[in-house]
Coordinates of C-alpha atoms and ligand atoms in Angstrom, one line a residue:
M2 CA 0.1 0.0 0.1
S3 CA 1.1 3.4 -1.1
E4 CA 2.3 6.0 1.9
L5 CA 0.4 8.8 0.3
T6 CA -3.2 9.6 1.1
P7 CA -5.7 9.8 -1.6
A8 CA -5.4 13.7 -1.7
Q9 CA -1.7 13.4 -2.1
E10 CA -2.1 10.9 -4.7
K11 CA -4.5 12.7 -6.6
A12 CA -2.1 15.5 -6.5
A13 CA 0.8 13.4 -7.6
G14 CA -1.3 12.2 -10.7
R15 CA -2.0 8.7 -9.9
P16 CA -5.2 7.4 -11.3
P17 CA -8.1 7.2 -8.7
L18 CA -9.3 4.0 -7.1
G19 CA -13.1 3.9 -6.2
L20 CA -14.5 1.7 -3.9
Y21 CA -18.2 0.4 -4.2
V22 CA -20.1 -1.7 -1.5
H23 CA -23.4 -3.2 -2.5
V24 CA -25.5 -3.4 0.7
P25 CA -28.5 -5.5 -0.3
F26 CA -31.1 -4.8 2.2
C27 CA -34.4 -3.2 2.0
A28 CA -37.4 -2.9 3.8
S29 CA -39.8 -3.6 0.9
T30 CA -39.4 -3.8 -3.1
C31 CA -40.5 -0.8 -4.9
D32 CA -42.4 -1.5 -8.1
F33 CA -40.0 -0.1 -10.3
C34 CA -36.7 -1.3 -8.7
A35 CA -34.4 -4.8 -10.1
F36 CA -31.5 -3.8 -8.0
Y37 CA -30.5 -7.1 -6.0
Q38 CA -32.1 -6.9 -2.8
V39 CA -33.4 -8.8 0.2
S40 CA -35.1 -8.5 3.5
P41 CA -32.5 -7.5 6.3
T42 CA -32.9 -10.2 8.9
A43 CA -30.6 -10.5 11.7
K44 CA -29.0 -13.7 9.9
A45 CA -28.9 -12.3 6.5
V46 CA -27.3 -9.0 7.9
A47 CA -24.4 -10.9 9.8
G48 CA -23.7 -13.1 6.9
F49 CA -23.3 -9.8 4.8
L50 CA -21.1 -8.2 7.3
D51 CA -18.9 -11.5 7.6
G52 CA -18.8 -12.1 3.8
V53 CA -17.7 -8.4 3.2
A54 CA -15.0 -8.9 5.9
A55 CA -13.8 -11.9 3.8
E56 CA -14.0 -10.4 0.7
A57 CA -12.1 -7.3 1.5
G58 CA -9.3 -9.5 2.1
L59 CA -9.0 -10.8 -1.4
P60 CA -8.3 -7.8 -3.7
A61 CA -4.6 -6.1 -4.1
W62 CA -5.1 -2.8 -2.5
T63 CA -2.4 -1.2 -4.3
R64 CA -3.1 2.4 -3.7
P65 CA -5.1 4.3 -1.0
V66 CA -9.2 4.5 -2.1
T67 CA -10.0 8.2 -3.5
T68 CA -13.8 7.7 -3.2
V69 CA -16.4 5.4 -1.5
F70 CA -19.9 4.6 -2.5
W71 CA -22.0 2.6 -0.6
G72 CA -25.2 1.6 -2.5
G73 CA -28.0 -1.0 -2.8
G74 CA -30.5 -2.0 -1.9
T75 CA -30.6 0.5 1.1
P76 CA -27.3 0.7 2.8
G77 CA -28.7 3.4 5.4
L78 CA -31.1 0.8 6.5
L79 CA -28.7 -0.9 8.3
A80 CA -28.9 -0.5 12.3
P81 CA -26.2 1.9 13.8
R82 CA -24.2 -1.1 15.2
D83 CA -24.2 -2.6 11.8
L84 CA -23.1 0.8 9.9
R85 CA -20.3 1.2 12.4
K86 CA -19.2 -2.8 11.8
L87 CA -19.1 -2.3 7.8
G88 CA -17.6 1.1 8.3
E89 CA -14.9 -0.4 10.5
I90 CA -14.4 -3.0 7.9
V91 CA -14.2 -0.6 5.0
R92 CA -12.0 2.1 6.8
E93 CA -9.2 -0.6 7.4
R94 CA -8.6 -0.6 3.6
L95 CA -8.7 2.8 2.7
G96 CA -5.4 4.2 3.4
G97 CA -6.4 7.5 4.5
A98 CA -9.5 9.7 4.0
P99 CA -11.3 9.5 1.0
V100 CA -12.0 12.5 -0.7
E101 CA -15.8 11.8 -1.1
W102 CA -17.8 9.1 0.6
T103 CA -21.4 8.5 -0.4
V104 CA -24.1 6.7 1.3
E105 CA -27.7 5.9 -0.3
L106 CA -30.5 6.2 2.2
A107 CA -34.2 5.9 1.9
P108 CA -36.5 8.3 3.4
S109 CA -38.5 5.7 5.7
S110 CA -35.3 4.4 7.5
V111 CA -33.4 8.0 8.0
T112 CA -32.9 8.4 11.9
G113 CA -30.4 10.5 13.8
A114 CA -28.7 7.9 15.2
R115 CA -27.8 6.3 11.9
L116 CA -26.6 9.6 10.3
A117 CA -24.5 10.5 13.2
V118 CA -22.6 7.1 12.8
L119 CA -22.2 7.9 9.4
R120 CA -20.6 11.3 9.9
E121 CA -18.5 9.7 12.7
L122 CA -17.2 7.3 10.2
G123 CA -16.2 10.1 7.7
V124 CA -19.4 9.8 5.2
T125 CA -19.1 13.2 3.3
R126 CA -22.5 12.7 1.0
G127 CA -25.7 11.4 1.9
S128 CA -28.1 10.5 -0.9
I129 CA -31.6 10.2 -0.6
G130 CA -34.0 8.2 -2.7
V131 CA -36.8 10.8 -2.7
Q132 CA -38.3 9.7 -6.2
S133 CA -41.3 12.3 -5.6
L134 CA -42.7 14.4 -3.1
Q135 CA -46.3 13.8 -4.5
P136 CA -48.3 11.2 -2.6
A137 CA -50.1 9.8 -5.7
L138 CA -46.7 9.3 -7.6
L139 CA -45.2 7.8 -4.4
A140 CA -48.0 5.4 -4.5
A141 CA -47.6 4.4 -8.3
L142 CA -44.0 3.8 -7.6
G143 CA -44.9 1.1 -4.9
R144 CA -42.7 3.5 -2.4
R145 CA -42.9 2.6 1.2
H146 CA -42.4 6.2 2.3
T147 CA -44.5 9.1 2.6
R148 CA -44.0 13.2 1.7
P149 CA -43.4 14.0 5.3
Q150 CA -40.8 11.4 5.4
A151 CA -39.1 12.5 2.6
L152 CA -39.0 16.1 3.9
N153 CA -38.0 14.9 7.4
A154 CA -34.9 12.7 5.9
Y155 CA -33.7 15.7 4.0
E156 CA -33.8 18.1 7.1
R157 CA -32.0 15.3 9.3
A158 CA -29.1 15.0 6.8
R159 CA -28.9 18.8 6.8
A160 CA -28.6 18.9 10.4
A161 CA -26.2 15.8 10.5
G162 CA -23.9 18.1 8.5
F163 CA -22.9 16.3 5.5
P164 CA -21.1 18.1 3.2
S165 CA -22.9 17.4 0.2
V166 CA -26.5 15.9 0.0
N167 CA -28.1 14.6 -3.1
L168 CA -32.0 14.0 -3.7
D169 CA -33.0 11.3 -6.3
L170 CA -35.8 12.0 -8.3
I171 CA -37.7 10.0 -11.2
F172 CA -40.0 11.4 -14.1
A173 CA -42.0 9.7 -16.7
V174 CA -44.1 8.0 -13.8
P175 CA -47.6 6.8 -15.0
G176 CA -49.8 9.5 -14.1
Q177 CA -47.4 12.1 -14.2
D178 CA -47.8 14.8 -16.2
E179 CA -45.5 18.1 -16.8
A180 CA -46.8 20.3 -14.4
A181 CA -46.6 17.6 -11.4
W182 CA -42.9 17.0 -12.7
Q183 CA -42.3 20.7 -12.3
A184 CA -43.6 21.0 -9.1
D185 CA -41.4 17.9 -7.9
L186 CA -38.3 19.9 -9.6
R187 CA -39.2 23.2 -7.8
E188 CA -39.9 21.7 -4.4
A189 CA -36.6 19.7 -4.6
V190 CA -34.8 23.0 -5.5
A191 CA -36.5 25.0 -2.7
L192 CA -35.0 22.5 -0.3
G193 CA -31.6 23.5 -1.3
P194 CA -29.8 20.1 -2.1
D195 CA -26.2 20.3 -3.3
H196 CA -27.2 17.8 -6.0
I197 CA -30.2 16.3 -7.7
S198 CA -30.2 13.1 -10.2
T199 CA -33.1 12.9 -12.2
Y200 CA -34.2 9.4 -13.8
C201 CA -36.4 8.5 -16.4
L202 CA -38.5 5.8 -15.3
T203 CA -37.2 2.6 -16.7
F204 CA -39.8 -0.6 -16.9
E205 CA -37.3 -3.1 -15.7
E206 CA -38.2 -6.7 -16.5
D207 CA -39.9 -8.5 -13.7
T208 CA -40.7 -5.9 -11.7
A209 CA -44.2 -5.0 -10.6
L210 CA -44.4 -1.9 -13.0
W211 CA -42.9 -4.2 -15.8
V212 CA -46.0 -6.8 -15.2
K213 CA -48.3 -3.8 -15.1
L214 CA -46.7 -2.5 -18.7
A215 CA -46.8 -6.0 -20.2
R216 CA -50.8 -6.2 -19.3
G217 CA -51.4 -3.0 -20.8
Q218 CA -52.3 -1.5 -17.5
V219 CA -49.6 1.2 -17.8
K220 CA -48.2 2.9 -21.1
R221 CA -44.8 4.4 -21.9
D222 CA -44.8 7.5 -23.8
V223 CA -41.2 8.4 -25.4
E224 CA -42.2 11.5 -26.5
A225 CA -43.2 12.6 -23.0
E226 CA -40.0 11.4 -21.7
A227 CA -38.2 13.7 -23.8
R228 CA -40.3 16.6 -22.9
F229 CA -40.0 15.7 -19.2
Y230 CA -36.0 15.7 -20.0
E231 CA -35.9 18.9 -21.5
L232 CA -38.1 20.4 -18.6
T233 CA -35.7 19.0 -16.3
S234 CA -32.7 20.5 -17.7
A235 CA -34.3 24.2 -18.1
E236 CA -35.5 24.0 -14.6
L237 CA -32.5 23.2 -12.8
A238 CA -30.0 25.2 -14.9
A239 CA -32.3 28.1 -14.2
A240 CA -31.9 27.4 -10.3
G241 CA -28.2 27.0 -10.4
Y242 CA -27.5 23.3 -11.0
A243 CA -25.5 22.7 -13.5
Q244 CA -25.8 19.3 -15.5
Y245 CA -22.7 17.5 -15.7
E246 CA -24.2 13.9 -17.2
I247 CA -27.5 13.0 -18.6
S248 CA -29.3 12.5 -15.2
N249 CA -27.3 14.2 -12.6
F250 CA -27.1 18.2 -11.8
A251 CA -24.9 19.8 -9.4
R252 CA -24.1 23.3 -7.6
P253 CA -20.4 24.0 -8.3
G254 CA -18.1 21.3 -6.4
H255 CA -20.6 18.8 -5.8
A256 CA -20.4 16.5 -8.9
C257 CA -20.5 12.9 -7.9
Q258 CA -16.4 12.0 -7.9
H259 CA -16.9 8.4 -7.4
N260 CA -19.2 8.0 -10.6
V261 CA -17.2 10.7 -12.7
N262 CA -14.3 8.5 -12.1
T263 CA -16.0 5.3 -13.2
W264 CA -17.6 7.0 -16.1
R265 CA -13.8 7.9 -17.2
M266 CA -12.8 4.3 -16.7
H267 CA -10.7 4.4 -13.9
E268 CA -10.7 1.5 -11.5
W269 CA -12.9 0.8 -8.6
I270 CA -13.1 -2.3 -6.3
G271 CA -16.9 -3.6 -5.7
L272 CA -17.6 -5.9 -2.5
G273 CA -20.9 -7.2 -1.9
P274 CA -23.4 -9.5 -3.6
G275 CA -24.0 -8.3 -7.1
A276 CA -21.4 -5.7 -6.9
A277 CA -19.3 -4.9 -10.0
S278 CA -15.7 -4.2 -10.2
Q279 CA -13.0 -3.1 -12.6
H280 CA -9.5 -3.6 -11.2
D281 CA -6.4 -5.4 -11.7
G282 CA -6.8 -6.0 -15.6
W283 CA -10.4 -7.6 -15.1
R284 CA -13.8 -6.3 -14.9
G285 CA -17.0 -8.5 -13.5
A286 CA -19.4 -8.6 -10.9
N287 CA -20.1 -10.5 -7.9
I288 CA -23.1 -13.3 -8.0
A289 CA -26.1 -11.7 -6.8
D290 CA -27.2 -14.0 -4.0
L291 CA -26.2 -13.3 -0.5
E292 CA -25.2 -17.1 0.2
K293 CA -23.8 -17.8 -2.9
W294 CA -21.5 -14.8 -2.6
R295 CA -20.7 -15.2 1.0
A296 CA -19.5 -19.0 0.5
Q297 CA -17.4 -18.1 -2.6
A298 CA -15.9 -15.1 -0.7
D299 CA -15.1 -17.6 2.1
N300 CA -13.5 -19.9 -0.4
G301 CA -11.4 -16.8 -2.0
A302 CA -13.5 -16.4 -5.0
R303 CA -14.8 -13.1 -6.2
M304 CA -16.0 -11.4 -9.6
T305 CA -17.3 -14.6 -10.7
E306 CA -19.8 -13.2 -13.2
Q307 CA -19.5 -11.7 -16.6
R308 CA -16.0 -11.3 -16.0
V309 CA -13.7 -10.2 -19.0
R310 CA -10.3 -9.1 -19.5
L311 CA -9.7 -5.3 -19.9
T312 CA -8.4 -4.5 -23.3
P313 CA -7.4 -1.2 -24.9
A314 CA -10.3 -1.6 -27.2
L315 CA -13.0 -2.4 -24.3
L316 CA -11.9 0.7 -22.2
A317 CA -11.6 3.1 -25.1
E318 CA -15.2 2.3 -26.3
D319 CA -16.7 2.3 -22.9
A320 CA -14.6 5.6 -22.1
L321 CA -16.2 7.2 -25.3
I322 CA -19.8 5.9 -24.3
F323 CA -20.0 6.9 -20.7
G324 CA -17.7 10.1 -21.4
L325 CA -19.9 11.3 -23.7
R326 CA -22.9 11.2 -21.2
M327 CA -21.1 13.7 -19.3
N328 CA -21.3 17.5 -20.3
E329 CA -17.5 17.6 -20.4
G330 CA -17.4 15.2 -23.2
V331 CA -14.2 13.2 -24.1
N332 CA -10.8 14.3 -24.9
L333 CA -10.0 12.4 -27.9
P334 CA -6.1 12.6 -27.9
A335 CA -6.2 12.1 -24.3
L336 CA -8.0 8.9 -24.6
R337 CA -5.7 7.7 -27.3
A338 CA -2.6 8.4 -25.1
R339 CA -4.2 6.2 -22.4
W340 CA -5.0 3.5 -25.0
P341 CA -2.9 4.0 -28.3
D342 CA -4.0 0.4 -29.1
A343 CA -7.6 0.9 -29.2
P344 CA -9.5 0.9 -32.8
W345 CA -8.9 4.7 -33.2
T346 CA -9.6 4.7 -37.3
I347 CA -13.0 3.5 -36.6
A348 CA -13.6 5.9 -33.9
E349 CA -12.6 8.9 -35.8
A350 CA -15.0 8.0 -38.6
L351 CA -17.8 7.5 -36.1
V352 CA -16.9 11.2 -34.5
E353 CA -17.3 12.6 -38.1
R354 CA -20.6 11.0 -38.3
L355 CA -21.9 12.2 -34.9
V356 CA -20.8 15.7 -35.9
A357 CA -22.0 15.9 -39.5
G358 CA -25.5 14.3 -37.9
G359 CA -25.7 17.3 -35.5
L360 CA -25.5 14.8 -32.5
A361 CA -21.9 16.2 -31.4
D362 CA -19.7 18.9 -31.6
F363 CA -15.9 18.6 -31.9
A364 CA -13.2 21.3 -30.8
G365 CA -10.0 21.6 -29.4
G366 CA -9.7 17.6 -29.8
T367 CA -12.9 17.5 -27.4
L368 CA -15.9 15.8 -28.4
R369 CA -19.4 16.6 -26.8
L370 CA -23.0 15.9 -27.5
T371 CA -25.1 18.7 -28.3
S372 CA -28.7 19.1 -26.8
R373 CA -30.3 16.8 -29.4
G374 CA -27.2 14.3 -28.9
R375 CA -28.0 14.2 -25.2
L376 CA -31.6 13.4 -26.0
L377 CA -30.5 10.5 -28.0
A378 CA -27.3 9.4 -25.7
D379 CA -28.8 5.7 -25.6
A380 CA -28.7 5.4 -29.4
V381 CA -25.5 7.3 -29.7
G382 CA -24.0 4.7 -27.1
A383 CA -25.4 1.8 -28.8
E384 CA -23.9 3.0 -32.3
I385 CA -20.4 3.2 -30.7
L386 CA -20.9 0.0 -29.3
E387 CA -21.8 -1.8 -32.5
K388 CA -19.1 0.2 -34.7
L389 CA -16.1 -0.1 -32.1
S390 CA -17.0 -3.8 -31.3
E391 CA -16.7 -4.7 -35.1
P392 CA -13.4 -6.5 -36.2
A393 CA -11.1 -4.1 -37.5
P394 CA -10.6 -4.2 -41.3
A395 CA -7.5 -6.4 -42.0
Ligands
LIG417 C1 -30.4 1.7 -5.8 S1 -31.4 2.9 -5.4 C2 -31.0 3.3 -3.8 C3 -31.4 4.4 -2.8 C4 -32.6 3.8 -2.0 N1 -32.5 2.5 -1.9 C5 -34.0 4.6 -2.2 O1 -34.7 3.5 -3.4 O2 -34.2 5.3 -1.6 C6 -30.7 4.1 -6.4 C7 -31.7 4.9 -7.2 O3 -31.9 4.7 -8.5 C8 -33.2 5.0 -9.1 N2 -33.8 3.8 -9.9 C9 -34.0 2.5 -9.2 N3 -34.7 1.8 -10.2 C10 -35.0 2.7 -11.1 C11 -35.6 2.6 -12.4 N4 -36.3 1.5 -12.7 N5 -36.0 3.8 -13.2 C12 -35.5 5.0 -12.7 N6 -34.6 5.1 -11.6 C13 -34.6 4.3 -10.9 C14 -34.1 5.5 -7.9 O4 -34.0 6.9 -8.2 C15 -33.3 5.4 -6.5 O5 -33.3 6.3 -5.9
LIG418 S1 -35.5 1.7 -5.0 FE1 -34.3 1.6 -3.6 S2 -35.5 1.1 -1.6 FE2 -36.6 0.7 -3.5 S3 -36.4 -1.5 -3.8 FE3 -34.8 -0.2 -5.0 S4 -33.4 -0.1 -3.8 FE4 -35.0 -1.1 -2.6

């Protein structure tokens, strides 16, 4: 392990290293959600904590961790003593205070005692899954919390003194019109969070909402999604939140560094069932099953699913796809210097097509999506994937 702190590593120009911990517990399953999670029984939580301790001993911790992200599931649902245990397991591996440490919280389980432990551990960022502040929409999403609980969770997070607080909101919910979305955005802004994530509702396979969609009980409206998206950018920009990624807006200095570093294709170590990692030449995920994951970790195995060796072509392709989702865009000479062996001739032809089609601007070596390109970011990503995955001409 290096002698430098994460901040010194950053100053020395060493690439950042993230640590993601998947905490797979929720009080109930929301109608839209496909993240791996189970009920937080005492036995399951104890097994999880033992499994994380075992798994944390497996990867090579070659440099200090720059950013930590506890996601889920609902990490903030753990009892204060379990938050402390998890924090202690994690802190042993950090090599100094990270520059950012995020924990996801659900409004129905935010308490002063839990937040106090998180602050003591050094958590810097609370991310609250508000989704909506309108009772009818919370019901349409199958959320457990109420509007007063969401408002109360925000006030408690502020009172606990997190340097950064994020609110997650969802749009294009069945039954939501533009006025309702505007009301949610304006109420969220009035609270004064440092960061707002706005996600377009995705109908994930095998969720309750997906079943309703399949039965024709609810409908997806792609044109309305685009209108909601445009309204989001306009409302949040006017309120001083700069868009830095398709779904993410922040006040100056509050962009989520952990996510930005993953989108820039740096390395991160993932711990917990279902957690993905990109580290030490490999990308892969842990098995999304608490007991199987635990047994594997005890036997010294991790990242057993979708395991692929990292190649310059794969990293350059993903740096383009995810980098273009960020407003800063991608600097092509810098990417080329990082991965000189990627198929750059094909990439350059693609860049020309994106610019000619009005989907991107290219200036000073940096390629950025236009507002039209951002609306079509998923299609742009699919095209990059298709073209760069083609075998290069002999
Ligand atoms: C893993 S959840 C963690 C937050 C916490 N469990 C909660 O829900 O309050 C992270 C966020 O992903 C978003 N999300 C999850 N599934 C989604 C879906 N199908 N469509 C849109 N956003 C989704 C929600 O905004 C949620 O807050
Ligand atoms: S949205 Fe959050 S609280 Fe709801 S099931 Fe998914 S992870 Fe759990």
